[in-house]
Amino acid sequence: MAVELRTSQALKLLHDLALDQVRDSEPDLTQRQLAILLTVYLEVPPHTVRGLAAKLGVTKPVITRALDTMGKLGLVTRRRDETDRRNVIIQRTVRGSLFVERLGDLVAARARELPV
Amino acid sequence: MAVELRTSQALKLLHDLALDQVRDSEPDLTQRQLAILLTVYLEVPPHTVRGLAAKLGVTKPVITRALDTMGKLGLVTRRRDETDRRNVIIQRTVRGSLFVERLGDLVAARARELPV
DNA sequence: AGAGAATAATACGCGGGCGTAACGATCCCG
DNA sequence: CGGGATCGTTACGCCCGCGTATTATTCTCT
């Protein structure tokens, strides 16, 4: 059975989550950075710069810069593809896994708190 | 009954939504701007700069700037409070209402598409 | 009426993401 | 083996949001 969520519930969920994130003042990822992060952690590897750029519909420098930033935060790592050294493989990290899982838990918890 | 959402479902929902937003390349609100917008549209008026700043835990210039930006986008309007002219009342707009409702519908639709 | 508090806006310099254009490294294939 | 294609990165100038400090306006209270 599908997840049932009314429009009003969806908006309240978004509101709660936005407030959470604003108040916690965490690293504060861009929407693009989040899209990249979740793609890396939810979809099957391998992930390349070019592949991510195509999937998101953005240019490659956008991906490179986002990886730079998230790399500094320890959320993601880069490795050269040895079979084709032009490619770069984006890899998950322990810290990134924790970050993503914590994010999912937060959303699920907020959803559970929604009024019926 | 509460909305049931597993962590994996929550993450997929976030992923889908992030991809939607990145690909549509819409106005692209900041997390803070979204928090302000949803507060204005979901909570009971009146809303002031000071009140929003306190609610989000940010400084007043953050609110002023966000209102400037969203004002240009037509999502929100400002009006002087006539009973205390120091205050500014933030008001909803037709365009903002449509934007918010469309956002809620999108989230609800994506939630409904989630695998069981 | 006047001093002080409160409100929102503005000024300033900083950091970071953006798009376009260029670059170096690596591969492919005739 | 060498020219062209492919991949990721870097350079450049631009814009925008940020935090702090300051300003202008309005209210409050004696």
PDB file of N, CA, C and O in Angstrom, chain B residues 57-108:
ATOM      1  N   GLY B  57      15.086  31.530  14.710  1.00  0.00           N
ATOM      2  CA  GLY B  57      16.370  31.594  15.398  1.00  0.00           C
ATOM      3  C   GLY B  57      17.449  32.241  14.559  1.00  0.00           C
ATOM      4  O   GLY B  57      18.611  31.827  14.603  1.00  0.00           O
ATOM      5  N   VAL B  58      17.093  33.243  13.762  1.00  0.00           N
ATOM      6  CA  VAL B  58      18.067  33.963  12.939  1.00  0.00           C
ATOM      7  C   VAL B  58      17.937  35.457  13.210  1.00  0.00           C
ATOM      8  O   VAL B  58      17.028  35.897  13.897  1.00  0.00           O
ATOM      9  N   THR B  59      18.856  36.231  12.633  1.00  0.00           N
ATOM     10  CA  THR B  59      18.806  37.676  12.852  1.00  0.00           C
ATOM     11  C   THR B  59      17.796  38.322  11.901  1.00  0.00           C
ATOM     12  O   THR B  59      17.426  37.743  10.879  1.00  0.00           O
ATOM     13  N   LYS B  60      17.411  39.542  12.239  1.00  0.00           N
ATOM     14  CA  LYS B  60      16.390  40.219  11.438  1.00  0.00           C
ATOM     15  C   LYS B  60      16.822  40.510  10.003  1.00  0.00           C
ATOM     16  O   LYS B  60      15.993  40.379   9.091  1.00  0.00           O
ATOM     17  N   PRO B  61      18.062  40.893   9.769  1.00  0.00           N
ATOM     18  CA  PRO B  61      18.449  41.114   8.366  1.00  0.00           C
ATOM     19  C   PRO B  61      18.235  39.894   7.483  1.00  0.00           C
ATOM     20  O   PRO B  61      17.952  40.036   6.288  1.00  0.00           O
ATOM     21  N   VAL B  62      18.362  38.717   8.063  1.00  0.00           N
ATOM     22  CA  VAL B  62      18.103  37.508   7.277  1.00  0.00           C
ATOM     23  C   VAL B  62      16.658  37.517   6.783  1.00  0.00           C
ATOM     24  O   VAL B  62      16.380  37.203   5.616  1.00  0.00           O
ATOM     25  N   ILE B  63      15.754  37.895   7.669  1.00  0.00           N
ATOM     26  CA  ILE B  63      14.337  37.931   7.289  1.00  0.00           C
ATOM     27  C   ILE B  63      14.096  39.017   6.244  1.00  0.00           C
ATOM     28  O   ILE B  63      13.434  38.783   5.225  1.00  0.00           O
ATOM     29  N   THR B  64      14.650  40.188   6.492  1.00  0.00           N
ATOM     30  CA  THR B  64      14.462  41.295   5.548  1.00  0.00           C
ATOM     31  C   THR B  64      14.936  40.905   4.153  1.00  0.00           C
ATOM     32  O   THR B  64      14.242  41.124   3.158  1.00  0.00           O
ATOM     33  N   ARG B  65      16.105  40.316   4.087  1.00  0.00           N
ATOM     34  CA  ARG B  65      16.640  39.934   2.773  1.00  0.00           C
ATOM     35  C   ARG B  65      15.795  38.865   2.105  1.00  0.00           C
ATOM     36  O   ARG B  65      15.545  38.909   0.901  1.00  0.00           O
ATOM     37  N   ALA B  66      15.361  37.892   2.887  1.00  0.00           N
ATOM     38  CA  ALA B  66      14.535  36.830   2.323  1.00  0.00           C
ATOM     39  C   ALA B  66      13.216  37.404   1.798  1.00  0.00           C
ATOM     40  O   ALA B  66      12.736  37.002   0.736  1.00  0.00           O
ATOM     41  N   LEU B  67      12.675  38.356   2.534  1.00  0.00           N
ATOM     42  CA  LEU B  67      11.427  38.974   2.082  1.00  0.00           C
ATOM     43  C   LEU B  67      11.658  39.798   0.820  1.00  0.00           C
ATOM     44  O   LEU B  67      10.796  39.840  -0.065  1.00  0.00           O
ATOM     45  N   ASP B  68      12.804  40.440   0.736  1.00  0.00           N
ATOM     46  CA  ASP B  68      13.149  41.164  -0.489  1.00  0.00           C
ATOM     47  C   ASP B  68      13.112  40.210  -1.687  1.00  0.00           C
ATOM     48  O   ASP B  68      12.478  40.475  -2.702  1.00  0.00           O
ATOM     49  N   THR B  69      13.813  39.105  -1.521  1.00  0.00           N
ATOM     50  CA  THR B  69      13.918  38.147  -2.628  1.00  0.00           C
ATOM     51  C   THR B  69      12.560  37.553  -2.982  1.00  0.00           C
ATOM     52  O   THR B  69      12.169  37.529  -4.152  1.00  0.00           O
ATOM     53  N   MET B  70      11.850  37.088  -1.974  1.00  0.00           N
ATOM     54  CA  MET B  70      10.551  36.460  -2.259  1.00  0.00           C
ATOM     55  C   MET B  70       9.530  37.505  -2.695  1.00  0.00           C
ATOM     56  O   MET B  70       8.593  37.182  -3.431  1.00  0.00           O
ATOM     57  N   GLY B  71       9.727  38.728  -2.272  1.00  0.00           N
ATOM     58  CA  GLY B  71       8.858  39.806  -2.746  1.00  0.00           C
ATOM     59  C   GLY B  71       9.020  40.023  -4.244  1.00  0.00           C
ATOM     60  O   GLY B  71       8.048  40.153  -4.977  1.00  0.00           O
ATOM     61  N   LYS B  72      10.281  40.003  -4.688  1.00  0.00           N
ATOM     62  CA  LYS B  72      10.536  40.150  -6.125  1.00  0.00           C
ATOM     63  C   LYS B  72       9.897  39.021  -6.910  1.00  0.00           C
ATOM     64  O   LYS B  72       9.466  39.198  -8.052  1.00  0.00           O
ATOM     65  N   LEU B  73       9.854  37.855  -6.296  1.00  0.00           N
ATOM     66  CA  LEU B  73       9.247  36.706  -6.961  1.00  0.00           C
ATOM     67  C   LEU B  73       7.722  36.716  -6.841  1.00  0.00           C
ATOM     68  O   LEU B  73       7.044  35.850  -7.391  1.00  0.00           O
ATOM     69  N   GLY B  74       7.197  37.669  -6.095  1.00  0.00           N
ATOM     70  CA  GLY B  74       5.748  37.777  -5.962  1.00  0.00           C
ATOM     71  C   GLY B  74       5.136  36.761  -5.009  1.00  0.00           C
ATOM     72  O   GLY B  74       3.924  36.526  -5.016  1.00  0.00           O
ATOM     73  N   LEU B  75       5.962  36.164  -4.180  1.00  0.00           N
ATOM     74  CA  LEU B  75       5.462  35.111  -3.293  1.00  0.00           C
ATOM     75  C   LEU B  75       4.928  35.674  -1.981  1.00  0.00           C
ATOM     76  O   LEU B  75       4.270  34.947  -1.216  1.00  0.00           O
ATOM     77  N   VAL B  76       5.180  36.945  -1.721  1.00  0.00           N
ATOM     78  CA  VAL B  76       4.895  37.518  -0.425  1.00  0.00           C
ATOM     79  C   VAL B  76       4.876  39.046  -0.560  1.00  0.00           C
ATOM     80  O   VAL B  76       5.450  39.609  -1.483  1.00  0.00           O
ATOM     81  N   THR B  77       4.171  39.709   0.351  1.00  0.00           N
ATOM     82  CA  THR B  77       4.098  41.170   0.312  1.00  0.00           C
ATOM     83  C   THR B  77       4.289  41.725   1.704  1.00  0.00           C
ATOM     84  O   THR B  77       4.022  41.052   2.687  1.00  0.00           O
ATOM     85  N   ARG B  78       4.740  42.982   1.762  1.00  0.00           N
ATOM     86  CA  ARG B  78       4.894  43.646   3.048  1.00  0.00           C
ATOM     87  C   ARG B  78       3.925  44.817   3.157  1.00  0.00           C
ATOM     88  O   ARG B  78       3.662  45.503   2.173  1.00  0.00           O
ATOM     89  N   ARG B  79       3.444  45.045   4.365  1.00  0.00           N
ATOM     90  CA  ARG B  79       2.549  46.152   4.601  1.00  0.00           C
ATOM     91  C   ARG B  79       2.882  46.711   5.973  1.00  0.00           C
ATOM     92  O   ARG B  79       3.197  45.985   6.901  1.00  0.00           O
ATOM     93  N   ARG B  80       2.832  48.020   6.090  1.00  0.00           N
ATOM     94  CA  ARG B  80       3.106  48.654   7.377  1.00  0.00           C
ATOM     95  C   ARG B  80       1.950  48.375   8.329  1.00  0.00           C
ATOM     96  O   ARG B  80       0.776  48.452   7.921  1.00  0.00           O
ATOM     97  N   ASP B  81       2.252  48.069   9.561  1.00  0.00           N
ATOM     98  CA  ASP B  81       1.213  47.897  10.579  1.00  0.00           C
ATOM     99  C   ASP B  81       0.754  49.284  11.032  1.00  0.00           C
ATOM    100  O   ASP B  81       1.534  50.034  11.619  1.00  0.00           O
ATOM    101  N   GLU B  82      -0.518  49.611  10.776  1.00  0.00           N
ATOM    102  CA  GLU B  82      -0.989  50.973  11.048  1.00  0.00           C
ATOM    103  C   GLU B  82      -1.183  51.236  12.539  1.00  0.00           C
ATOM    104  O   GLU B  82      -1.148  52.381  12.973  1.00  0.00           O
ATOM    105  N   THR B  83      -1.372  50.192  13.297  1.00  0.00           N
ATOM    106  CA  THR B  83      -1.562  50.399  14.730  1.00  0.00           C
ATOM    107  C   THR B  83      -0.229  50.592  15.449  1.00  0.00           C
ATOM    108  O   THR B  83      -0.185  51.163  16.523  1.00  0.00           O
ATOM    109  N   ASP B  84       0.840  50.103  14.856  1.00  0.00           N
ATOM    110  CA  ASP B  84       2.188  50.353  15.374  1.00  0.00           C
ATOM    111  C   ASP B  84       3.115  50.408  14.170  1.00  0.00           C
ATOM    112  O   ASP B  84       3.573  49.387  13.669  1.00  0.00           O
ATOM    113  N   ARG B  85       3.379  51.625  13.748  1.00  0.00           N
ATOM    114  CA  ARG B  85       4.045  51.788  12.458  1.00  0.00           C
ATOM    115  C   ARG B  85       5.504  51.341  12.466  1.00  0.00           C
ATOM    116  O   ARG B  85       6.185  51.433  11.440  1.00  0.00           O
ATOM    117  N   ARG B  86       5.985  50.870  13.578  1.00  0.00           N
ATOM    118  CA  ARG B  86       7.325  50.290  13.560  1.00  0.00           C
ATOM    119  C   ARG B  86       7.290  48.911  12.932  1.00  0.00           C
ATOM    120  O   ARG B  86       8.261  48.441  12.349  1.00  0.00           O
ATOM    121  N   ASN B  87       6.164  48.252  13.074  1.00  0.00           N
ATOM    122  CA  ASN B  87       6.055  46.870  12.594  1.00  0.00           C
ATOM    123  C   ASN B  87       5.736  46.779  11.105  1.00  0.00           C
ATOM    124  O   ASN B  87       5.101  47.659  10.533  1.00  0.00           O
ATOM    125  N   VAL B  88       6.193  45.680  10.527  1.00  0.00           N
ATOM    126  CA  VAL B  88       5.835  45.352   9.147  1.00  0.00           C
ATOM    127  C   VAL B  88       5.092  44.025   9.171  1.00  0.00           C
ATOM    128  O   VAL B  88       5.541  43.073   9.817  1.00  0.00           O
ATOM    129  N   ILE B  89       3.960  44.007   8.508  1.00  0.00           N
ATOM    130  CA  ILE B  89       3.167  42.784   8.436  1.00  0.00           C
ATOM    131  C   ILE B  89       3.456  42.090   7.114  1.00  0.00           C
ATOM    132  O   ILE B  89       3.384  42.711   6.056  1.00  0.00           O
ATOM    133  N   ILE B  90       3.803  40.822   7.195  1.00  0.00           N
ATOM    134  CA  ILE B  90       4.052  40.061   5.970  1.00  0.00           C
ATOM    135  C   ILE B  90       2.759  39.386   5.557  1.00  0.00           C
ATOM    136  O   ILE B  90       2.103  38.710   6.358  1.00  0.00           O
ATOM    137  N   GLN B  91       2.417  39.551   4.283  1.00  0.00           N
ATOM    138  CA  GLN B  91       1.133  39.035   3.802  1.00  0.00           C
ATOM    139  C   GLN B  91       1.304  38.048   2.674  1.00  0.00           C
ATOM    140  O   GLN B  91       2.297  38.052   1.950  1.00  0.00           O
ATOM    141  N   ARG B  92       0.293  37.221   2.536  1.00  0.00           N
ATOM    142  CA  ARG B  92       0.291  36.215   1.473  1.00  0.00           C
ATOM    143  C   ARG B  92      -0.154  36.844   0.153  1.00  0.00           C
ATOM    144  O   ARG B  92      -0.785  37.892   0.153  1.00  0.00           O
ATOM    145  N   THR B  93       0.186  36.176  -0.924  1.00  0.00           N
ATOM    146  CA  THR B  93      -0.239  36.629  -2.247  1.00  0.00           C
ATOM    147  C   THR B  93      -0.883  35.461  -2.986  1.00  0.00           C
ATOM    148  O   THR B  93      -0.750  34.295  -2.583  1.00  0.00           O
ATOM    149  N   VAL B  94      -1.559  35.781  -4.063  1.00  0.00           N
ATOM    150  CA  VAL B  94      -2.175  34.725  -4.867  1.00  0.00           C
ATOM    151  C   VAL B  94      -1.089  33.815  -5.440  1.00  0.00           C
ATOM    152  O   VAL B  94      -1.162  32.588  -5.358  1.00  0.00           O
ATOM    153  N   ARG B  95      -0.067  34.453  -5.986  1.00  0.00           N
ATOM    154  CA  ARG B  95       1.026  33.674  -6.579  1.00  0.00           C
ATOM    155  C   ARG B  95       1.691  32.783  -5.532  1.00  0.00           C
ATOM    156  O   ARG B  95       2.023  31.630  -5.810  1.00  0.00           O
ATOM    157  N   GLY B  96       1.868  33.318  -4.333  1.00  0.00           N
ATOM    158  CA  GLY B  96       2.477  32.529  -3.273  1.00  0.00           C
ATOM    159  C   GLY B  96       1.598  31.353  -2.878  1.00  0.00           C
ATOM    160  O   GLY B  96       2.093  30.245  -2.647  1.00  0.00           O
ATOM    161  N   SER B  97       0.295  31.598  -2.808  1.00  0.00           N
ATOM    162  CA  SER B  97      -0.628  30.515  -2.451  1.00  0.00           C
ATOM    163  C   SER B  97      -0.552  29.389  -3.472  1.00  0.00           C
ATOM    164  O   SER B  97      -0.509  28.209  -3.110  1.00  0.00           O
ATOM    165  N   LEU B  98      -0.512  29.769  -4.733  1.00  0.00           N
ATOM    166  CA  LEU B  98      -0.428  28.757  -5.787  1.00  0.00           C
ATOM    167  C   LEU B  98       0.883  27.996  -5.674  1.00  0.00           C
ATOM    168  O   LEU B  98       0.919  26.767  -5.790  1.00  0.00           O
ATOM    169  N   PHE B  99       1.962  28.732  -5.441  1.00  0.00           N
ATOM    170  CA  PHE B  99       3.281  28.112  -5.314  1.00  0.00           C
ATOM    171  C   PHE B  99       3.294  27.087  -4.182  1.00  0.00           C
ATOM    172  O   PHE B  99       3.741  25.946  -4.354  1.00  0.00           O
ATOM    173  N   VAL B 100       2.780  27.498  -3.026  1.00  0.00           N
ATOM    174  CA  VAL B 100       2.788  26.614  -1.862  1.00  0.00           C
ATOM    175  C   VAL B 100       1.911  25.391  -2.097  1.00  0.00           C
ATOM    176  O   VAL B 100       2.308  24.255  -1.803  1.00  0.00           O
ATOM    177  N   GLU B 101       0.747  25.612  -2.648  1.00  0.00           N
ATOM    178  CA  GLU B 101      -0.156  24.476  -2.857  1.00  0.00           C
ATOM    179  C   GLU B 101       0.427  23.485  -3.859  1.00  0.00           C
ATOM    180  O   GLU B 101       0.367  22.272  -3.684  1.00  0.00           O
ATOM    181  N   ARG B 102       1.032  24.044  -4.901  1.00  0.00           N
ATOM    182  CA  ARG B 102       1.655  23.187  -5.907  1.00  0.00           C
ATOM    183  C   ARG B 102       2.785  22.361  -5.271  1.00  0.00           C
ATOM    184  O   ARG B 102       2.972  21.191  -5.586  1.00  0.00           O
ATOM    185  N   LEU B 103       3.509  22.993  -4.371  1.00  0.00           N
ATOM    186  CA  LEU B 103       4.585  22.293  -3.675  1.00  0.00           C
ATOM    187  C   LEU B 103       4.032  21.141  -2.839  1.00  0.00           C
ATOM    188  O   LEU B 103       4.548  20.018  -2.874  1.00  0.00           O
ATOM    189  N   GLY B 104       2.977  21.420  -2.102  1.00  0.00           N
ATOM    190  CA  GLY B 104       2.362  20.370  -1.281  1.00  0.00           C
ATOM    191  C   GLY B 104       1.848  19.224  -2.128  1.00  0.00           C
ATOM    192  O   GLY B 104       2.023  18.051  -1.783  1.00  0.00           O
ATOM    193  N   ASP B 105       1.225  19.560  -3.237  1.00  0.00           N
ATOM    194  CA  ASP B 105       0.716  18.517  -4.130  1.00  0.00           C
ATOM    195  C   ASP B 105       1.855  17.659  -4.658  1.00  0.00           C
ATOM    196  O   ASP B 105       1.732  16.435  -4.753  1.00  0.00           O
ATOM    197  N   LEU B 106       2.958  18.312  -4.989  1.00  0.00           N
ATOM    198  CA  LEU B 106       4.099  17.576  -5.521  1.00  0.00           C
ATOM    199  C   LEU B 106       4.628  16.574  -4.496  1.00  0.00           C
ATOM    200  O   LEU B 106       4.868  15.403  -4.806  1.00  0.00           O
ATOM    201  N   VAL B 107       4.775  17.041  -3.256  1.00  0.00           N
ATOM    202  CA  VAL B 107       5.279  16.154  -2.211  1.00  0.00           C
ATOM    203  C   VAL B 107       4.308  14.995  -1.991  1.00  0.00           C
ATOM    204  O   VAL B 107       4.717  13.827  -1.900  1.00  0.00           O
ATOM    205  N   ALA B 108       3.031  15.322  -1.931  1.00  0.00           N
ATOM    206  CA  ALA B 108       2.035  14.272  -1.703  1.00  0.00           C
ATOM    207  C   ALA B 108       2.054  13.255  -2.841  1.00  0.00           C
ATOM    208  O   ALA B 108       1.974  12.041  -2.614  1.00  0.00           O
TER     209      ALA B 108
END
